Short mmCIF file of C-alpha atoms and ligand atoms in Angstrom, two decimals:
data_model
loop_
_atom_site.label_atom_id
_atom_site.label_comp_id
_atom_site.label_asym_id
_atom_site.label_seq_id
_atom_site.Cartn_x
_atom_site.Cartn_y
_atom_site.Cartn_z
CA MET A 1 -0.30 1.96 -27.08
CA GLU A 2 -2.07 4.55 -24.61
CA SER A 3 -5.34 3.39 -26.01
CA ASN A 4 -5.20 0.10 -24.83
CA ALA A 5 -4.08 1.47 -20.99
CA PRO A 6 -7.08 1.37 -18.51
CA ASP A 7 -9.43 4.52 -19.41
CA VAL A 8 -9.08 5.60 -15.95
CA SER A 9 -7.86 9.49 -14.55
CA ARG A 10 -5.12 8.96 -11.93
CA ARG A 11 -7.91 11.00 -10.20
CA THR A 12 -10.01 7.63 -9.80
CA ILE A 13 -6.79 4.79 -9.14
CA LEU A 14 -6.65 6.35 -6.70
CA HIS A 15 -10.55 6.90 -5.97
CA TRP A 16 -11.01 3.05 -6.01
CA ALA A 17 -7.21 2.60 -4.44
CA VAL A 18 -8.65 3.39 -1.09
CA LEU A 19 -12.30 2.46 -0.78
CA ALA A 20 -12.72 0.11 1.59
CA ALA A 21 -12.26 -3.40 1.22
CA THR A 22 -15.65 -4.84 2.07
CA THR A 23 -15.02 -7.99 3.55
CA PRO A 24 -18.34 -10.25 4.69
CA VAL A 25 -19.10 -11.00 7.80
CA TRP A 26 -20.13 -14.93 7.94
CA TRP A 27 -21.37 -16.60 10.62
CA THR A 28 -23.09 -20.46 11.40
CA LEU A 29 -25.64 -20.25 13.73
CA SER A 30 -24.39 -22.48 17.04
CA GLY A 31 -26.74 -21.10 19.65
CA CYS A 32 -26.95 -20.12 22.71
CA ALA A 33 -23.47 -20.51 25.12
CA THR A 34 -22.39 -19.98 28.38
CA ASN A 35 -21.07 -16.57 28.54
CA PRO A 36 -17.32 -17.70 30.79
CA VAL A 37 -17.54 -14.38 32.81
CA THR A 38 -21.07 -14.20 34.02
CA GLY A 39 -21.66 -17.58 33.67
CA GLU A 40 -24.81 -17.35 32.59
CA SER A 41 -26.33 -17.83 29.14
CA GLU A 42 -26.49 -16.47 25.87
CA LEU A 43 -27.80 -16.24 22.64
CA MET A 44 -24.16 -17.24 21.31
CA LEU A 45 -24.20 -17.74 17.88
CA VAL A 46 -20.19 -17.49 16.48
CA SER A 47 -18.23 -19.58 18.22
CA ARG A 48 -14.61 -20.00 20.07
CA ASP A 49 -13.48 -21.62 16.32
CA GLN A 50 -14.80 -18.87 13.90
CA GLU A 51 -13.61 -15.80 16.84
CA ILE A 52 -9.86 -17.56 16.09
CA SER A 53 -10.29 -17.81 13.20
CA LEU A 54 -11.66 -14.54 12.44
CA ASP A 55 -9.50 -13.30 14.10
CA ARG A 56 -6.62 -14.16 12.74
CA GLN A 57 -8.00 -13.25 9.14
CA LYS A 58 -8.38 -10.03 10.13
CA SER A 59 -6.01 -8.98 12.07
CA PRO A 60 -3.05 -8.34 10.63
CA HIS A 61 -4.96 -6.16 7.70
CA GLN A 62 -5.14 -3.99 11.14
CA LEU A 63 -1.92 -4.60 12.45
CA SER A 64 -0.84 -3.50 8.61
CA ALA A 65 -2.79 -0.34 8.96
CA ASP A 66 -1.14 0.44 12.59
CA TYR A 67 2.61 0.30 10.86
CA GLY A 68 2.71 -3.15 11.58
CA GLU A 69 4.70 -4.87 14.60
CA ILE A 70 8.06 -2.10 16.32
CA GLN A 71 10.69 -3.45 15.17
CA ASN A 72 12.17 -3.71 18.58
CA GLN A 73 12.49 -7.34 19.82
CA GLU A 74 13.18 -6.56 22.75
CA LEU A 75 9.80 -4.48 23.62
CA GLN A 76 7.55 -6.95 21.96
CA ARG A 77 8.89 -9.55 24.42
CA TYR A 78 8.73 -6.74 27.33
CA ILE A 79 4.87 -6.38 25.89
CA ALA A 80 4.55 -10.10 25.47
CA SER A 81 5.33 -11.09 28.66
CA VAL A 82 3.23 -8.53 30.49
CA GLY A 83 0.90 -9.52 28.77
CA GLN A 84 0.87 -12.91 29.17
CA GLU A 85 1.24 -12.91 32.73
CA LEU A 86 -2.38 -11.18 32.76
CA ALA A 87 -3.66 -13.68 30.43
CA GLY A 88 -2.91 -16.68 32.89
CA ARG A 89 -5.40 -14.71 34.93
CA THR A 90 -8.04 -14.49 32.64
CA HIS A 91 -11.77 -16.37 32.78
CA ARG A 92 -9.84 -17.50 29.01
CA PRO A 93 -6.61 -18.55 29.37
CA ASP A 94 -6.81 -21.35 26.69
CA MET A 95 -7.36 -18.56 24.09
CA PRO A 96 -3.46 -18.11 21.71
CA TYR A 97 -3.62 -14.40 22.97
CA ARG A 98 -1.40 -12.14 21.07
CA PHE A 99 0.72 -8.59 22.78
CA PHE A 100 1.74 -6.50 19.71
CA PRO A 101 3.17 -3.03 19.58
CA VAL A 102 2.02 -1.19 16.23
CA ASN A 103 4.06 1.88 14.98
CA ALA A 104 0.51 3.82 14.07
CA VAL A 105 1.70 7.36 16.34
CA TYR A 106 -2.46 7.72 17.25
CA ALA A 107 -3.30 6.58 20.93
CA ASN A 108 -5.10 3.53 21.30
CA ALA A 109 -5.05 0.24 21.80
CA TYR A 110 -7.58 -2.87 21.26
CA ALA A 111 -7.79 -6.35 20.87
CA PHE A 112 -9.66 -8.74 18.05
CA PRO A 113 -12.10 -11.75 19.35
CA GLY A 114 -9.92 -14.24 19.18
CA GLY A 115 -7.19 -12.87 21.36
CA THR A 116 -4.75 -10.60 19.40
CA ILE A 117 -4.18 -7.73 21.54
CA ALA A 118 -2.31 -4.00 19.83
CA VAL A 119 -1.23 -0.88 21.64
CA THR A 120 -0.22 2.33 19.93
CA ARG A 121 3.34 4.15 20.41
CA GLY A 122 0.95 6.99 20.94
CA ILE A 123 -0.16 5.63 24.15
CA LEU A 124 2.09 3.23 24.85
CA LEU A 125 4.39 7.16 25.17
CA GLU A 126 1.09 8.52 27.46
CA LEU A 127 2.11 5.89 30.47
CA ASP A 128 4.04 6.47 33.28
CA ASN A 129 4.48 2.47 35.08
CA GLU A 130 3.99 -0.75 34.27
CA ALA A 131 0.91 -0.85 36.52
CA GLU A 132 -0.85 1.18 33.49
CA LEU A 133 0.02 -0.36 30.39
CA ALA A 134 -1.39 -3.76 32.38
CA ALA A 135 -4.52 -2.16 33.44
CA LEU A 136 -4.30 -1.44 29.83
CA LEU A 137 -4.04 -5.20 28.21
CA GLY A 138 -6.64 -6.06 31.13
CA HIS A 139 -8.67 -3.63 29.84
CA GLU A 140 -8.57 -5.75 26.13
CA LEU A 141 -9.19 -8.80 27.96
CA GLY A 142 -11.95 -7.66 29.01
CA HIS A 143 -13.36 -6.97 26.44
CA VAL A 144 -11.58 -11.45 24.84
CA ASN A 145 -13.07 -12.47 28.32
CA ALA A 146 -17.18 -11.25 27.98
CA ARG A 147 -16.38 -12.20 24.37
CA HIS A 148 -17.62 -8.30 23.24
CA THR A 149 -16.96 -8.65 20.14
CA ALA A 150 -19.27 -11.91 19.50
CA ALA A 151 -21.79 -10.92 20.74
CA ARG A 152 -22.63 -7.58 19.27
CA MET A 153 -22.05 -10.19 15.73
CA SER A 154 -24.93 -13.01 16.95
CA THR A 155 -27.08 -9.42 16.99
CA GLY A 156 -26.03 -8.00 13.92
CA VAL A 157 -24.31 -5.22 15.31
CA LEU A 158 -21.02 -5.69 13.87
CA LEU A 159 -22.55 -6.14 10.33
CA GLN A 160 -24.40 -2.86 10.72
CA GLY A 161 -21.33 -1.29 11.37
CA LEU A 162 -19.58 -2.55 9.39
CA LEU A 163 -21.57 -1.55 6.62
CA GLY A 164 -22.41 2.01 7.77
CA GLY A 165 -18.14 2.06 7.63
CA ALA A 166 -17.79 1.22 4.27
CA GLY A 167 -21.01 3.37 3.35
CA ALA A 168 -19.70 6.95 5.07
CA VAL A 169 -15.80 6.00 3.47
CA ALA A 170 -17.55 5.87 0.12
CA ALA A 171 -18.96 8.48 0.23
CA SER A 172 -15.91 10.52 1.55
CA ALA A 173 -14.07 9.19 -1.29
CA GLY A 174 -16.56 11.74 -3.37
CA GLY A 175 -15.02 11.69 -6.99
CA GLY A 176 -10.98 12.00 -5.99
CA ALA A 177 -9.25 10.10 -3.04
CA SER A 178 -9.92 12.10 0.02
CA ALA A 179 -6.94 12.78 2.22
CA GLU A 180 -9.32 11.72 5.07
CA ALA A 181 -10.13 8.69 3.29
CA LEU A 182 -6.47 7.81 2.83
CA MET A 183 -5.95 8.75 5.86
CA GLN A 184 -9.06 6.49 7.81
CA LEU A 185 -8.14 2.78 5.77
CA GLY A 186 -4.38 3.18 5.50
CA GLY A 187 -5.91 1.82 1.83
CA LEU A 188 -6.64 -1.79 3.98
CA GLY A 189 -10.12 -0.25 5.09
CA ALA A 190 -9.65 -3.11 7.97
CA GLY A 191 -10.50 -1.07 10.77
CA ALA A 192 -14.23 -1.04 9.85
CA LEU A 193 -14.02 -4.23 11.66
CA LEU A 194 -13.10 -3.58 15.01
CA ALA A 195 -16.10 -3.04 17.22
CA LYS A 196 -18.05 -0.45 18.60
CA TYR A 197 -17.71 -1.45 22.18
CA SER A 198 -21.46 -0.40 23.89
CA ARG A 199 -21.11 1.38 27.15
CA ASP A 200 -21.74 -1.10 29.27
CA ASP A 201 -19.47 -3.33 27.10
CA GLU A 202 -16.35 -0.73 28.34
CA ARG A 203 -17.94 -0.58 31.90
CA GLN A 204 -16.74 -4.82 32.15
CA ALA A 205 -13.43 -4.42 30.44
CA ASP A 206 -13.11 -1.96 32.71
CA ALA A 207 -13.88 -4.13 36.23
CA LEU A 208 -12.77 -7.45 34.06
CA GLY A 209 -9.39 -5.43 33.62
CA MET A 210 -8.42 -4.25 37.63
CA GLN A 211 -9.69 -7.75 38.40
CA TYR A 212 -6.73 -9.07 36.12
CA MET A 213 -3.97 -6.62 36.80
CA VAL A 214 -5.05 -7.48 41.09
CA GLN A 215 -4.50 -10.98 40.28
CA THR A 216 -1.44 -10.74 38.18
CA GLY A 217 0.05 -8.12 40.97
CA TYR A 218 0.32 -5.11 39.70
CA ALA A 219 -1.53 -1.95 42.56
CA PRO A 220 -4.96 -1.21 41.04
CA ARG A 221 -4.52 2.76 41.32
CA GLY A 222 -1.91 1.95 38.04
CA MET A 223 -5.90 2.14 36.24
CA VAL A 224 -6.36 5.71 37.78
CA GLY A 225 -3.16 6.17 36.16
CA LEU A 226 -4.22 4.90 33.16
CA MET A 227 -7.54 6.26 32.78
CA ASP A 228 -6.10 9.65 34.17
CA VAL A 229 -3.99 9.41 30.85
CA LEU A 230 -6.75 8.79 28.72
CA ARG A 231 -9.11 11.73 30.53
CA GLY A 232 -5.87 14.32 30.34
CA MET A 233 -5.63 13.67 26.62
CA SER A 234 -8.91 14.53 25.77
CA SER A 235 -8.11 17.74 27.03
CA ARG A 236 -4.70 18.09 26.40
CA LYS A 237 -4.68 16.50 22.55
CA PRO A 238 -8.11 15.64 20.96
CA SER A 239 -7.05 14.89 18.67
CA VAL A 240 -4.78 11.81 18.85
CA ILE A 241 -7.52 10.67 21.26
CA ASP A 242 -10.08 10.93 18.81
CA GLN A 243 -10.38 6.96 17.35
CA MET A 244 -10.21 5.99 21.34
CA PHE A 245 -13.17 7.54 22.13
CA SER A 246 -14.79 6.51 19.21
CA SER A 247 -14.79 3.16 21.14
CA HIS A 248 -13.59 4.22 24.39
CA PRO A 249 -15.72 6.81 25.75
CA MET A 250 -16.53 8.11 28.55
CA SER A 251 -13.57 9.07 29.89
CA GLU A 252 -14.64 11.31 33.48
CA GLU A 253 -17.56 8.29 34.72
CA ARG A 254 -14.48 5.60 34.02
CA TYR A 255 -11.61 7.71 36.34
CA ARG A 256 -13.85 8.70 38.93
CA THR A 257 -15.10 4.57 39.14
CA ALA A 258 -11.29 3.27 38.75
CA VAL A 259 -10.45 6.06 41.53
CA SER A 260 -14.13 4.54 43.54
CA ARG A 261 -12.68 0.90 43.61
CA VAL A 262 -8.57 1.35 44.38
CA GLN A 263 -10.87 2.77 47.76
CA ASN A 264 -12.87 0.30 48.55
CA GLU A 265 -12.90 -3.60 47.22
CA TYR A 266 -9.04 -3.00 46.41
CA GLN A 267 -7.46 -1.10 49.04
CA THR A 268 -5.55 -3.60 50.52
CA GLY A 269 -4.12 -3.17 46.77
CA ARG A 270 -2.19 -0.31 48.08
CA GLN A 271 1.42 -1.91 48.37
CA LEU A 272 1.33 -4.05 44.55
CA ALA A 273 4.04 -3.32 42.31
CA LEU A 274 3.45 -0.82 39.67
CA ASN A 275 6.65 -1.42 38.80
CA ARG A 276 8.31 2.62 36.96
CA GLU A 277 11.59 2.34 36.35
CA ARG A 278 11.18 -0.99 34.73
CA TYR A 279 8.37 0.46 32.09
CA LYS A 280 10.76 3.79 31.78
CA ASP A 281 13.43 1.03 30.80
CA HIS A 282 11.83 -0.52 28.31
CA LEU A 283 9.95 2.63 26.59
CA ALA A 284 13.93 4.09 26.36
CA PRO A 285 13.81 3.61 22.65
CA ILE A 286 10.00 4.80 22.28
CA ARG A 287 10.72 8.37 24.81
CA ALA A 288 13.50 8.70 22.59
CA MET A 289 11.79 9.13 19.48
CA GLN A 290 8.82 11.75 21.53
CA GLU A 291 10.18 14.90 19.11
CA ALA A 292 8.99 13.05 15.90
CA ILE A 293 6.02 10.54 17.06
CA GLU A 294 4.55 14.29 17.67
CA ALA A 295 5.78 15.58 14.89
CA MET A 296 4.04 12.07 13.06
CA GLN A 297 0.66 12.88 15.35
CA GLU A 298 0.78 16.77 13.88
CA GLY A 299 1.19 15.37 10.39
CA GLU A 300 -1.49 12.89 10.62
CA LYS A 301 -3.89 15.19 12.35
CA ALA A 302 -2.90 17.95 8.86
CA LEU A 303 -3.70 15.08 6.40
CA GLY A 304 -6.87 14.13 8.72
CA ALA A 305 -7.92 18.01 7.93
CA GLU A 306 -7.41 17.64 4.16
CA ASN A 307 -3.80 20.01 4.67
CA PRO A 308 -1.63 18.27 3.04
CA ASP A 309 0.80 21.17 3.22
CA GLN A 310 1.12 21.09 6.39
CA ALA A 311 1.13 18.15 7.23
CA GLU A 312 4.44 17.18 4.74
CA ARG A 313 6.21 20.30 7.56
CA SER A 314 5.27 18.32 10.48
CA LEU A 315 6.19 15.50 9.17
CA ARG A 316 9.75 16.79 7.63
CA ARG A 317 10.45 17.24 11.42
CA ALA A 318 9.63 13.37 12.11
CA LEU A 319 11.94 12.44 9.04
CA GLN A 320 14.76 15.16 10.52
CA ALA A 321 14.28 13.35 14.01
CA ALA A 322 14.18 10.24 13.02
CA PRO A 323 15.16 9.07 8.82
CA ARG A 324 15.09 5.48 8.66
CA ASP A 325 11.27 5.42 10.06
CA TYR A 326 8.51 3.33 8.54
CA THR A 327 6.00 5.23 9.87
CA ALA A 328 6.80 8.70 9.21
CA LEU A 329 8.40 7.34 5.52
CA VAL A 330 4.81 6.09 4.58
CA MET A 331 3.16 9.37 5.89
CA MET A 332 4.68 11.20 3.94
CA GLY A 333 5.02 9.16 0.99
CA LYS A 334 0.66 10.02 1.18
CA CYS A 335 1.33 13.12 1.66
CA ARG A 336 3.91 13.70 -1.24
CA LEU A 337 0.53 11.75 -3.23
CA LEU A 338 -2.08 14.02 -1.65
CA GLN A 339 -0.09 16.71 -3.15
CA ASP A 340 0.26 15.07 -7.11
CA ALA A 341 3.96 14.68 -6.24
CA PRO A 342 4.18 10.95 -7.39
CA LYS A 343 7.86 10.95 -8.59
CA ASP A 344 8.44 12.12 -5.22
CA ALA A 345 5.81 9.60 -3.40
CA GLU A 346 7.37 7.04 -5.09
CA ARG A 347 10.23 7.88 -3.31
CA TYR A 348 9.06 7.60 -0.39
CA PHE A 349 7.10 4.49 -0.54
CA THR A 350 10.77 2.58 -1.86
CA HIS A 351 12.21 3.98 1.13
CA ALA A 352 9.67 2.70 3.74
CA ARG A 353 9.62 -0.39 1.69
CA GLU A 354 13.41 -1.12 2.48
CA VAL A 355 13.68 -0.03 5.74
CA TYR A 356 10.38 -2.09 7.10
CA PRO A 357 10.76 -5.12 4.16
CA GLN A 358 8.86 -8.06 5.62
CA GLU A 359 5.50 -4.91 6.27
CA PRO A 360 2.52 -4.66 3.34
CA GLN A 361 0.71 -1.17 4.46
CA ALA A 362 4.39 0.35 1.61
CA ALA A 363 3.47 -1.71 -1.27
CA HIS A 364 0.39 -1.39 -1.80
CA PHE A 365 0.83 2.25 -1.96
CA LEU A 366 4.10 1.96 -4.20
CA GLY A 367 2.35 0.34 -6.28
CA ILE A 368 -0.81 2.52 -6.32
CA THR A 369 2.33 5.45 -7.42
CA LEU A 370 3.65 3.54 -9.79
CA LEU A 371 -0.18 2.72 -10.78
CA GLY A 372 -0.78 6.20 -11.41
CA GLN A 373 2.37 6.60 -13.90
CA LYS A 374 1.65 3.85 -16.08
CA GLU A 375 4.26 1.76 -14.77
CA TYR A 376 1.70 -1.19 -14.46
CA ASP A 377 4.12 -3.58 -14.69
CA GLY A 378 6.55 -2.97 -11.33
CA ALA A 379 2.51 -2.01 -9.80
CA TYR A 380 1.34 -5.37 -10.58
CA GLU A 381 4.60 -7.57 -8.89
CA GLN A 382 4.20 -4.60 -5.66
CA PHE A 383 0.69 -5.39 -5.57
CA ARG A 384 0.82 -9.20 -6.09
CA TRP A 385 3.54 -10.11 -2.70
CA TYR A 386 1.24 -7.52 -1.04
CA GLU A 387 -1.76 -9.61 -1.80
CA GLU A 388 1.17 -13.35 -1.08
CA ARG A 389 1.19 -11.49 2.30
CA LEU A 390 -1.52 -10.66 3.40
CA PRO A 391 -4.70 -12.36 1.48
CA GLY A 392 -7.82 -10.99 1.96
CA ASN A 393 -8.43 -7.57 0.08
CA PRO A 394 -10.48 -7.90 -2.88
CA ASN A 395 -9.49 -4.43 -3.33
CA THR A 396 -5.20 -5.54 -3.74
CA ILE A 397 -6.91 -8.17 -6.59
CA PHE A 398 -9.15 -5.43 -8.71
CA LEU A 399 -5.84 -3.27 -8.27
CA GLN A 400 -3.89 -6.51 -9.33
CA GLY A 401 -6.77 -6.33 -12.80
CA LEU A 402 -6.00 -2.62 -13.44
CA ALA A 403 -1.91 -3.31 -13.38
CA LEU A 404 -2.24 -6.16 -15.74
CA GLU A 405 -4.56 -4.75 -18.16
CA GLY A 406 -1.82 -2.01 -18.70
CA ALA A 407 0.47 -3.80 -19.36
CA GLN A 408 -1.42 -5.29 -21.61
CA ARG A 409 -1.16 -8.57 -20.04
CA GLN A 410 -5.14 -9.44 -21.06
CA GLN A 411 -6.09 -12.65 -19.82
CA GLN A 412 -4.47 -12.34 -16.89
CA ALA A 413 -6.02 -9.38 -15.88
CA ALA A 414 -9.55 -11.09 -16.75
CA GLU A 415 -8.32 -13.68 -14.23
CA ALA A 416 -7.54 -10.81 -11.49
CA TYR A 417 -11.00 -9.32 -12.44
CA ALA A 418 -13.49 -12.44 -12.39
CA ARG A 419 -11.75 -13.25 -8.87
CA PHE A 420 -12.07 -9.85 -7.95
CA LEU A 421 -15.81 -10.49 -8.50
CA GLN A 422 -15.50 -14.06 -7.17
CA SER A 423 -15.01 -12.40 -3.49
CA GLY A 424 -18.66 -10.81 -2.92
CA ALA A 425 -17.44 -6.88 -4.78
CA SER A 426 -19.49 -4.29 -4.94
CA GLY A 427 -20.01 -0.91 -6.28
CA GLU A 428 -18.12 0.75 -8.97
CA GLN A 429 -15.15 -1.22 -9.08
CA ALA A 430 -17.11 -4.14 -10.02
CA GLN A 431 -19.28 -2.74 -12.35
CA TYR A 432 -15.56 -2.00 -14.06
CA ALA A 433 -14.75 -5.32 -13.80
CA ARG A 434 -17.51 -6.65 -15.11
CA GLN A 435 -17.63 -4.36 -17.93
CA ARG A 436 -14.43 -5.42 -18.42
CA LEU A 437 -14.90 -8.72 -18.75
CA GLN A 438 -17.63 -8.42 -21.45
CA THR A 439 -15.89 -5.95 -23.26
CA TRP A 440 -13.43 -8.92 -23.61
CA GLY A 441 -15.78 -11.53 -24.34
CA TYR A 442 -15.51 -13.80 -20.62
CA LEU A 443 -18.42 -13.23 -19.33
ZN1 ZN B 501 -12.76 -1.18 25.89
#
């Protein structure tokens, strides 16, 4: 039956699997709008409903690329309660804010334009008190309130960033799957949708964040503490924070500005709360995993540097300390995949599916691993389930086509390829899909 299998190598399958899924950015003209922060009229082509709708479509992909929400209800409730207190003091208190602590180990926080805000384990581990957390969430709320993403979309900057990002990833994937591309995308390609803010955006988000946190009752020096953490990490753990600097540059300037604000306009806020003990209590489960998280950070760095053997050593240490950690299991699966040990990769992804059954990323990679081993029906099952859970990734539809073709379910394969082409896909995958449809007489 070999002759009916898809005529592509495992390297090619891997290559396709990590190509960015570029979903076109849409907008309709809605003209000028009044900026909720400045009160001034500005060119705004994106409505509030569109901000929310874009957020709801795209943020689930990013949350999954970051290994999903931390499975600890206490901690989820805690982050959400700090966030919602702040949200009530913002310029847009009626936005549907949601706050998620996510499993990723690199240090970052980000906001989608409809109010979805996430913080990673990597950054939570670095903070010392609740006021610093409030500063971090306040800063992200600042981006949502000043409508920075919508403003960028209105000028086309976000669209350019998107296309540029996808092109760069495709280029780096080259003829085979590069570790960088794998890590960058988590196979899902949603990161490109996060806006690249300007320096002025960052300054404004800092100012708004400080305003919101002080109005909520937090000591303004929490912002100084946060800026000090970012500044310190840039020298101590540069690799962990790289991604944050791409969206959060200028650490020294921002630190000095925060210090000056505490000494001047916010000097009456000295007696306000830091809530150090409360933060430490709630973060205890994360701090208990510090060793594993740091080993994962090393593993992620080694994978990014195309050194899977070194990554494997770090990830083994992580799994020794935390054998049922979803992130460590998925990372190890990716690592073994890159080391061309698919059977072992399959074992890790399967285990990851067991420890966090609702989280889709492991299913996507399990599907890729099975596809590479010509286990087509099993692969299709994973991709189908993934799409049910997390619709909107054309890449998954293409991979369904490949799996169905391998399983000799030609009619269904043709339907998948057609659906993939309808999603506006281009590039070599689209070429392959079109060729198949022609060969089979559907086009
Ligand atoms: Zn920012």
